[in-house]
Each structure stands twice: as C-alpha cells, then as structure tokens.
Short mmCIF file of C-alpha atoms and ligand atoms in Angstrom, two decimals:
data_model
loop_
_atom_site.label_atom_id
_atom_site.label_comp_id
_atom_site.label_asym_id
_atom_site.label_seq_id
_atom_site.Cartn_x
_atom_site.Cartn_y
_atom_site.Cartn_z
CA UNK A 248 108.77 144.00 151.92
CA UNK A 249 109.31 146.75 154.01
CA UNK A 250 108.24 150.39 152.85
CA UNK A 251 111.08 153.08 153.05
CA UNK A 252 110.99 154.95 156.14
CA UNK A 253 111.15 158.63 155.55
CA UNK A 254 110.51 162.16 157.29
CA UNK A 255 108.71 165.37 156.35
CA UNK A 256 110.47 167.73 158.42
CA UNK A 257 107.83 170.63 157.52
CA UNK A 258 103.73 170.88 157.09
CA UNK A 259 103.26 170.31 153.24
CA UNK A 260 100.44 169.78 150.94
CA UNK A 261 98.25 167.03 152.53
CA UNK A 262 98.05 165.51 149.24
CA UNK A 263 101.81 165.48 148.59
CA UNK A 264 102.33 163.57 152.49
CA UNK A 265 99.26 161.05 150.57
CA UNK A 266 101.42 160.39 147.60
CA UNK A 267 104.76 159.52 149.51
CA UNK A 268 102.49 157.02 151.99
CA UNK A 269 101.96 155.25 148.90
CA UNK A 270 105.84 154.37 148.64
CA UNK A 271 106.87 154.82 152.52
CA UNK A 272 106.19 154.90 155.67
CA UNK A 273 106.11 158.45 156.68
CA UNK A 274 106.93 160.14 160.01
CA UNK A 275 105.21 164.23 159.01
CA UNK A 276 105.39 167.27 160.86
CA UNK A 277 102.14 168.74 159.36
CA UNK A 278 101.57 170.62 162.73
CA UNK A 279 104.29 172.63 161.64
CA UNK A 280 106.06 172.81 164.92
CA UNK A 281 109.68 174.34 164.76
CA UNK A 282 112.29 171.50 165.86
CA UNK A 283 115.09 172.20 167.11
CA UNK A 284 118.59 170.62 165.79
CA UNK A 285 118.61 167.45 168.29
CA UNK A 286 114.69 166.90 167.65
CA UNK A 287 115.61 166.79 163.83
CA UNK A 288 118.19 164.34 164.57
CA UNK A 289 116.28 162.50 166.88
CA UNK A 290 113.61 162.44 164.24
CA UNK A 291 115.44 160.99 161.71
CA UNK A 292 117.54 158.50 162.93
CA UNK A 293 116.19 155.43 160.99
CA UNK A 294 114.96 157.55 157.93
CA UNK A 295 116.49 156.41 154.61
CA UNK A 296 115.27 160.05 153.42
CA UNK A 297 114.07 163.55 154.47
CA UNK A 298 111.69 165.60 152.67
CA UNK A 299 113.30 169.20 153.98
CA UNK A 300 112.13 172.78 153.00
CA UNK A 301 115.39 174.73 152.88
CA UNK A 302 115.76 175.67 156.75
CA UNK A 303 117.29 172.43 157.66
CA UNK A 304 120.69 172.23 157.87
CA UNK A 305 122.20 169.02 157.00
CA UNK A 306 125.79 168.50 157.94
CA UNK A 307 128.29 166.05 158.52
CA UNK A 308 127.15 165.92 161.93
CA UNK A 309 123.86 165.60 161.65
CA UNK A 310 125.28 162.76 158.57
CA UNK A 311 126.89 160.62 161.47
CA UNK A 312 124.04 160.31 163.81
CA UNK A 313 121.59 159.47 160.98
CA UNK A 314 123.98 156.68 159.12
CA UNK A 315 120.94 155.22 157.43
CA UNK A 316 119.88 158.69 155.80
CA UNK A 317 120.29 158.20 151.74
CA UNK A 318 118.63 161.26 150.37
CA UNK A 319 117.71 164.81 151.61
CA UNK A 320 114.89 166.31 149.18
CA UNK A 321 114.98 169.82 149.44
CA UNK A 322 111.18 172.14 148.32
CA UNK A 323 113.69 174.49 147.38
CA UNK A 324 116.01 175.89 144.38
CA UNK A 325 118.45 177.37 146.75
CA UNK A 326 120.04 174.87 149.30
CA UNK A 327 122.56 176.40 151.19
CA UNK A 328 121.01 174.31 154.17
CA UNK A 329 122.92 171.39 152.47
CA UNK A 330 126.59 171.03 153.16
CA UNK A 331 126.90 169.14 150.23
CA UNK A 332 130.50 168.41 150.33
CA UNK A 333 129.76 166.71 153.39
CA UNK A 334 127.09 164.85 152.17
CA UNK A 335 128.89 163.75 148.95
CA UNK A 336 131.80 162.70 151.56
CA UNK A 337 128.73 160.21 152.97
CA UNK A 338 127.11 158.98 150.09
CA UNK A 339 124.20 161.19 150.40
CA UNK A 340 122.24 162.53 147.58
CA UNK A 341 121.12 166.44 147.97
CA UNK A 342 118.10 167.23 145.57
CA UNK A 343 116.52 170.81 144.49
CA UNK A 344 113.89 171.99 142.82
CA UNK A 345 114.87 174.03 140.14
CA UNK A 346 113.04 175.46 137.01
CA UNK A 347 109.58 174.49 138.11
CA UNK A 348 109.84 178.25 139.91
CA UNK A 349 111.96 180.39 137.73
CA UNK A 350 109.17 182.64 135.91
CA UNK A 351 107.34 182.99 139.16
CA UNK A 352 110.08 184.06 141.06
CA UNK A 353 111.36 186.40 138.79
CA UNK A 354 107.19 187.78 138.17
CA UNK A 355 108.17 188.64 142.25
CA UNK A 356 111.32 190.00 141.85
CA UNK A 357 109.87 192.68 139.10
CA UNK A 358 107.10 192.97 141.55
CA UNK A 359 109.37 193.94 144.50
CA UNK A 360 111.47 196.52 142.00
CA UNK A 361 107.96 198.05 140.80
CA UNK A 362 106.85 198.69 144.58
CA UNK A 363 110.16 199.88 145.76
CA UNK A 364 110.31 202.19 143.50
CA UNK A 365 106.99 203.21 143.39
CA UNK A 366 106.84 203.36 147.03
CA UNK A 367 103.50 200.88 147.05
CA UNK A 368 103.43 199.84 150.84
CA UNK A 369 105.22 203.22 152.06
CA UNK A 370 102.21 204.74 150.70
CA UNK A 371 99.47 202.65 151.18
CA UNK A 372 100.56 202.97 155.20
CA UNK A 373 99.91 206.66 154.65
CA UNK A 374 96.79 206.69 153.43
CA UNK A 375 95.59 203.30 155.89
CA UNK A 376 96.56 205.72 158.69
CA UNK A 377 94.43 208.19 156.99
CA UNK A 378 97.33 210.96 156.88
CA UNK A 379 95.77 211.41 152.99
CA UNK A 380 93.98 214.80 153.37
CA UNK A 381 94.90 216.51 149.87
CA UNK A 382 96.74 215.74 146.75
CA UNK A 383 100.93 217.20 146.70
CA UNK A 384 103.03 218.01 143.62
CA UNK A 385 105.75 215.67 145.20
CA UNK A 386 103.38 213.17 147.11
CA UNK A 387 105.05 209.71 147.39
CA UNK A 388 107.04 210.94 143.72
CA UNK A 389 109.56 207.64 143.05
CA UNK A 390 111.70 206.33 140.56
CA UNK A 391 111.10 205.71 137.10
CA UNK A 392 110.95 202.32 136.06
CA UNK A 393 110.48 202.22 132.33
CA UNK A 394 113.64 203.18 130.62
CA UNK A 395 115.96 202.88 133.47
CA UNK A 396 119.08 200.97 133.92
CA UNK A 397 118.09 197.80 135.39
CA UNK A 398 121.51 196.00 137.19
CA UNK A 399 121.08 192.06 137.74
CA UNK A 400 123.64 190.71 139.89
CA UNK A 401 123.68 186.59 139.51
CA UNK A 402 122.38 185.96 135.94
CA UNK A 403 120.75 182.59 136.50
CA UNK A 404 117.63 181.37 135.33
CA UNK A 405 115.63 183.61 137.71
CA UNK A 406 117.99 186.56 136.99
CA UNK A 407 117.19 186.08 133.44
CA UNK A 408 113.76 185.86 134.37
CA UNK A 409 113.78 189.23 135.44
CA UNK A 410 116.27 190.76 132.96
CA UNK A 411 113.75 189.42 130.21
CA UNK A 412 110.58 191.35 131.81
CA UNK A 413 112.64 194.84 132.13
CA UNK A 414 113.92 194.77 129.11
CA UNK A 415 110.98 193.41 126.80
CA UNK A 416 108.62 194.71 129.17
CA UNK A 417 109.66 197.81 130.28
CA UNK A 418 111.82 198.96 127.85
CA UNK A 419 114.96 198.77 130.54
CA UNK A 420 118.23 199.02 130.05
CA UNK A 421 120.26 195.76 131.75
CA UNK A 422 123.47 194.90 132.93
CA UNK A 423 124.42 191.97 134.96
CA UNK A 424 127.56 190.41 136.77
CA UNK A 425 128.02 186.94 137.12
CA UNK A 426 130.36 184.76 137.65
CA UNK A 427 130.52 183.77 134.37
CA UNK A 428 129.39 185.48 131.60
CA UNK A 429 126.27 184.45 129.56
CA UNK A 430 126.83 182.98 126.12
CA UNK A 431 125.72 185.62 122.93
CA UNK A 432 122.69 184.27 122.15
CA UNK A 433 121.25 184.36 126.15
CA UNK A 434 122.38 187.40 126.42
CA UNK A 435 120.62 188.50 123.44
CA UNK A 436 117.58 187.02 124.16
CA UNK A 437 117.51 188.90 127.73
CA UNK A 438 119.13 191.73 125.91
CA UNK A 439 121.52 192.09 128.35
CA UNK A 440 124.90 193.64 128.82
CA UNK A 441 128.16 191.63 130.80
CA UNK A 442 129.85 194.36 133.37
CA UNK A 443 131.95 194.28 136.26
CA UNK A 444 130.68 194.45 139.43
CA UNK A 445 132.07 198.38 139.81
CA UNK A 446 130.11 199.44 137.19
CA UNK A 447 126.96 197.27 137.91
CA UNK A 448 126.91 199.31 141.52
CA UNK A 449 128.23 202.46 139.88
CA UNK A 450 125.75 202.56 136.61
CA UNK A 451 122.59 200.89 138.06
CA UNK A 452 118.84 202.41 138.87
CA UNK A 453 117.35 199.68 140.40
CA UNK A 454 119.69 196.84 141.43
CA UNK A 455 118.24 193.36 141.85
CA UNK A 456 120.32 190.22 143.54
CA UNK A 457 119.49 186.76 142.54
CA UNK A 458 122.91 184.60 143.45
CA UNK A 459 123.13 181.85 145.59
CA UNK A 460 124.70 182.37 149.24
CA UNK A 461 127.65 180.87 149.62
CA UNK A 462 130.59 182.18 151.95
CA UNK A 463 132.09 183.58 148.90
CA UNK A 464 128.45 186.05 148.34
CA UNK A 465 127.95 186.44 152.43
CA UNK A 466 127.94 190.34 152.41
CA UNK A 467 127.92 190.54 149.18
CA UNK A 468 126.11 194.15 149.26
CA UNK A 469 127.91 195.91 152.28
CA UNK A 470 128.79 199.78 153.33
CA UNK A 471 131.32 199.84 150.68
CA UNK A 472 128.99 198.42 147.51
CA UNK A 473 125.78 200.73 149.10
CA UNK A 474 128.32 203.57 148.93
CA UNK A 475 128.88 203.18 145.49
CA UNK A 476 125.62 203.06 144.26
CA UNK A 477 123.16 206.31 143.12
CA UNK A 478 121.68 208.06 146.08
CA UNK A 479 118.79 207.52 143.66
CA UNK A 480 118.83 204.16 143.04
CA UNK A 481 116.90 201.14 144.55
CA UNK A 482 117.94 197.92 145.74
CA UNK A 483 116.08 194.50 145.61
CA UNK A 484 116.89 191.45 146.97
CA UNK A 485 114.98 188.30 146.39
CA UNK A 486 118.01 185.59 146.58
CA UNK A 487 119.25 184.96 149.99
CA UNK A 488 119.38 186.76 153.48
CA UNK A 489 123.45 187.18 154.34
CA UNK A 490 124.02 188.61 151.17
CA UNK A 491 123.28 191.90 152.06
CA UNK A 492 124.46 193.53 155.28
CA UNK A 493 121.57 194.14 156.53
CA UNK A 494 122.77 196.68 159.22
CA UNK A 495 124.41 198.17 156.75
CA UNK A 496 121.65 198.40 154.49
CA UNK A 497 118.95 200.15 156.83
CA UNK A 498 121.74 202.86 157.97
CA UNK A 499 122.20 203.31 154.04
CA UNK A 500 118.13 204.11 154.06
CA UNK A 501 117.83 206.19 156.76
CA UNK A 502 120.55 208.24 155.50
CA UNK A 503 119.48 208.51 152.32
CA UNK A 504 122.34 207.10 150.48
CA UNK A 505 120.53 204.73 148.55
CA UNK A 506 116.45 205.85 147.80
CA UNK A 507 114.86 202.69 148.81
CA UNK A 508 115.08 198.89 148.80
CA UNK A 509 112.94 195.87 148.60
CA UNK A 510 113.63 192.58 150.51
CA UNK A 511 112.42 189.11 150.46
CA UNK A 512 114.46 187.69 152.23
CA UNK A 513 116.70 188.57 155.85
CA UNK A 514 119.98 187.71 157.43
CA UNK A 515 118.71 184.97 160.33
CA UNK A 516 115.45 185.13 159.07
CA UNK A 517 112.76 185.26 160.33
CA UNK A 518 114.12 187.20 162.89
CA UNK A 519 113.98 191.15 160.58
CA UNK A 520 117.14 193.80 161.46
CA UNK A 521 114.97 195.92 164.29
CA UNK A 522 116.50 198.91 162.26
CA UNK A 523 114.66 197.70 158.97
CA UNK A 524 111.57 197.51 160.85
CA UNK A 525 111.88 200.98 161.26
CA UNK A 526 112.67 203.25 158.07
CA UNK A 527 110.05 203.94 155.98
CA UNK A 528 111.71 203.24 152.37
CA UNK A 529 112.05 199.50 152.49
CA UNK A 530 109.40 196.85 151.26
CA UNK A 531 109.49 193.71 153.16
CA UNK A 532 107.82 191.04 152.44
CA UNK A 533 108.20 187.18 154.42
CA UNK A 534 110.06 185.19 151.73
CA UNK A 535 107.10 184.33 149.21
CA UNK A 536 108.93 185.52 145.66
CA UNK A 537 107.94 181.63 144.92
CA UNK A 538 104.74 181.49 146.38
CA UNK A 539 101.74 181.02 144.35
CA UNK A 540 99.91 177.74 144.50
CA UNK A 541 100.68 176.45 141.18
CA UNK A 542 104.21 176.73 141.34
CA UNK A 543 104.34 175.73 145.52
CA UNK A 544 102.32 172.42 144.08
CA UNK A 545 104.80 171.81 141.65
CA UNK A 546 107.70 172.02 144.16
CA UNK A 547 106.36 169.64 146.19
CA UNK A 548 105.72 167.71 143.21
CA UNK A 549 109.14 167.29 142.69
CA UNK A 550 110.81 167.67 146.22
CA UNK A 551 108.35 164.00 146.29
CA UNK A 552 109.31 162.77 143.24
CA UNK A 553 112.86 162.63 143.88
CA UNK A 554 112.56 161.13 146.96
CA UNK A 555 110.00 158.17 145.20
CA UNK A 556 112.55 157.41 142.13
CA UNK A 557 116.11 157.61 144.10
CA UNK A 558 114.65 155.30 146.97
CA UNK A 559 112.49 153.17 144.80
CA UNK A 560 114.45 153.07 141.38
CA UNK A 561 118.06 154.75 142.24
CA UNK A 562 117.06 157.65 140.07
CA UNK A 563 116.70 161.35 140.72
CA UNK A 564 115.36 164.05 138.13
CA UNK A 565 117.38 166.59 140.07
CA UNK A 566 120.40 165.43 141.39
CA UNK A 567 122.50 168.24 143.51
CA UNK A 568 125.89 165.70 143.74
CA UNK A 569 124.87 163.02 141.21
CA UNK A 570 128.36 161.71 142.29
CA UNK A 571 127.02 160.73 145.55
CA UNK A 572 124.75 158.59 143.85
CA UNK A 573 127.07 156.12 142.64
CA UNK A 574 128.46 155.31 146.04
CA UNK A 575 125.55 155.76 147.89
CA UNK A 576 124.49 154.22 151.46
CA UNK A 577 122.49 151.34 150.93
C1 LIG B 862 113.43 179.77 147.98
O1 LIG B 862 114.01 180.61 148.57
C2 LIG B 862 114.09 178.75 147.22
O2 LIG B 862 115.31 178.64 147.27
O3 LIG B 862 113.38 178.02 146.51
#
C-alpha cells in the first residue's frame, strides 16, 4: 500500500523528518527556505497532512486548493495560524502541542521579568561598549523583584507556571485576569488572587501576558492600558505579538510612562517596531521562551506523533477540533 504523503513545511530535527519516513512519504523543507503563500499551496496539494511550525496560516482558502489535506500538526501550543473554524467547516483536524512546554516557557517568562527589571542586557551593552569606568550610587538601579506585586494576565498553564515561581520563589504577591476565573484549589496552589483587568493594570509591578491572540486580545495592552499602569512598573510579554501595541508600547518607554518591558515576541514578527529597536529599556529577545532542546525535542515529538496516529490509526493525542475528526476527509 501506499505510504501517506505528507509535508514538513519548516527545517526540523533530522531525526524527527527519519521517524515520519517510516510512516510516509515526506516532501521536507530542511533548507529552511521561507515560502511564500502560493509555494505552500503549491507544496501541498496532494499532502494528506502538514507538519507546520506556527507561521503557516491555514485557511479556508488554502483548505480548497489542498482538498486532500486531513491534518495540520502544528510544533506549537499557540495556533492562531489555524483558522480552525474553517478547518472544522472541512473536516480538517488542527493539532497543538501543549503541556510538553509549560514549565519551560514559564522558566522564560520569569527570566524575561528578572532582566527587565534588572536591566540585564541594558547594562551589559554598557559595559560591552566599555562606558564602565567607575562604580555610581544609582548605576543601572531597577526594580525590585522579590516581594512585589506580580500581575498575570491569561492564567493558563504557562501563566500558572509563572505565578507559581513568583510567588513560591520569590515571595511575590500575584494577581491575574482571565477569562475565567481559576477554581480555589489552583488558585491556591499558585497562590494567586482573581482581579479585574483595572486593577491588574492599576495594582501591578511587573505585568506579564500569557493569553492566546485572538481578535478579541489584538491590542490587548494599548495607550490606554500602558497609561494606567505604574510609571514604575515593567511589562513582559511572552504570549503573542498583536497583543500589545507595539507603537504604543515603545512611545510609553521613551517617555517614561512605564520603566521598562521585556518582549518575546512582536507584532509581524520578525520584522521588530524600528522604534523598539531604539529605546534603551526594553529586552528583546527572537521568540525562544520555549526553546531549550529538551523541550523543542519533545514538541516535535508530538507535532510527529499526531500526525503518525490520526493518519495511521484515526487517533490524535492532541486534538484542537476533535469534532473535525468524526467527519473527516478521507
Ligand atoms: C510558541 O510560541 C508556541 O506557541 O508554542
């Protein structure tokens, strides 16, 4: 019989491309080059799945000139690349990868707070450009972590993550919003405290974002939100660019208005606001809060794994629209 046709859309592990040749015959992109929308679509017309890395988008479009597309895998816990109404509408399943990179995540996200508001890269800069000639009273003087009122905005796993290392950790005070609020015992357990999104902006020290994008999040920091916020405070985003302004944000920096911010992530990435490029208190980093090899491996792992059981068995361990499944494309 003959093997599955698939497509890697991105350079992966060599050994994870290995493991789905075993099951398909597999077109891979492992020289990493950046297709544009009608090469993808070229690409995978015949594919009964895609192995995708969260920059694809996958629409109803792209749905009707690939009708033999079943699943779309994607190396990624967020997957706003996924119009997955759309894909429901066709029968085809959208997969994640969550869990396997909650606790590393959220180790970045306390590592982005800690050098925001310790000014780690501002300074290092300084003294690389050897401007270091004497100690100061005030020299590169930041915000205190321990103790502080850490604000979580999006109180999923990874915002729990990081909740759970300020307040066990550091001896923080937190607050969250969410959409919905956390049952007792979570919120115990992250020690946590349910406020509305006023006071969240009003009350925090360091802020930290961790919800999905969605149009109803797009902008979800703007002028108005910045404006409410300490002058002292930092702000740290490690969910999604689009959620923060990020025009706003950098004129909020240079003025002052907020005391620094850290960012993993951009609106129309990788493309970086010019103006962010450009003030000195904001750590930017190239989207790597999940990056470490371990957990990397493991999304792979799994990005491959669903793609193997749904187009092998009819199985997936994690389904985005398990509805789809049922009527699937065959
Ligand atoms: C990374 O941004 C992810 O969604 O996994």
């Amino acid at each position: 019989m003959n093997k599955p046709s698939i497509l890697v859309a991105r350079a992966i592990f060599p050994e994870t491309v290995a493991r789905l040749e075993q099951h398909f015959d597999v077109s891979s992109n492992q020289a990493d080059a950046l297709w544009d929308r009608a090469t993808l679509i070229e690409k995978l017309r015949g594919k009964a799945g895609v192995f995708t890395t969260g920059g694809e988008r996958i629409d109803a479009e792209l749905l009707a000139a690939c009708p033999e597309l079943r699943i779309c895998a994607n190396m990624a816990v967020g997957y706003n690349n996924f119009d997955l109404a759309a894909m429901t509408a066709a029968g085809v399943l959208g997969t994640n990868t969550p869990d396997v990179l909650t606790e590393t995540t959220a180790d970045f996200g306390f590592a982005l707070l800690l050098a925001t508001a310790r000014r780690l890269t501002e300074s290092e800069h300084f003294l690389r450009a050897g401007q270091w000639n004497k100690w100061a009273f005030d020299m590169f003087a930041g915000a205190e972590v321990n103790g502080s009122t850490l604000g979580i905005l999006g109180m999923g796993r990874i915002g729990q993550g990081i909740a759970r290392r300020g307040a066990h950790g550091f001896g923080m005070n937190v607050i969250y919003h969410n959409r919905s609020r956390l049952d007792a015992a979570t919120e115990a357990d992250c020690k946590a405290r349910y406020v509305d999104k006023a006071t969240l902006l009003r009350e925090a020290d360091h802020l930290v974002l961790v919800l999905p994008y969605s149009p109803a999040s797009h902008h979800a920091i703007g002028a108005a939100e910045l404006a409410q916020m300490k002058p002292t405070a930092t702000l740290v985003n490690v969910a999604r660019g689009g959620i923060v302004d990020d025009a706003a944000l950098a004129q909020a920096l240079r003025e002052r208005r907020i005391a620094a911010a850290g960012l993993d992530v951009f609106e129309g990435e990788p493309r970086v606001h010019p103006d962010l490029l450009t003030v000195p208190n904001v750590v930017l980093t190239p989207h790597i809060a999940s990056a470490t090899v371990r957990t990397r491996r493991a999304m792979a792992d799994l990005a491959a794994d669903n793609l193997i059981d749904f187009l092998t068995q009819g199985q997936a361990k994690t389904p985005l629209n398990p509805e789809a499944m049922a009527g699937a494309r065959r």
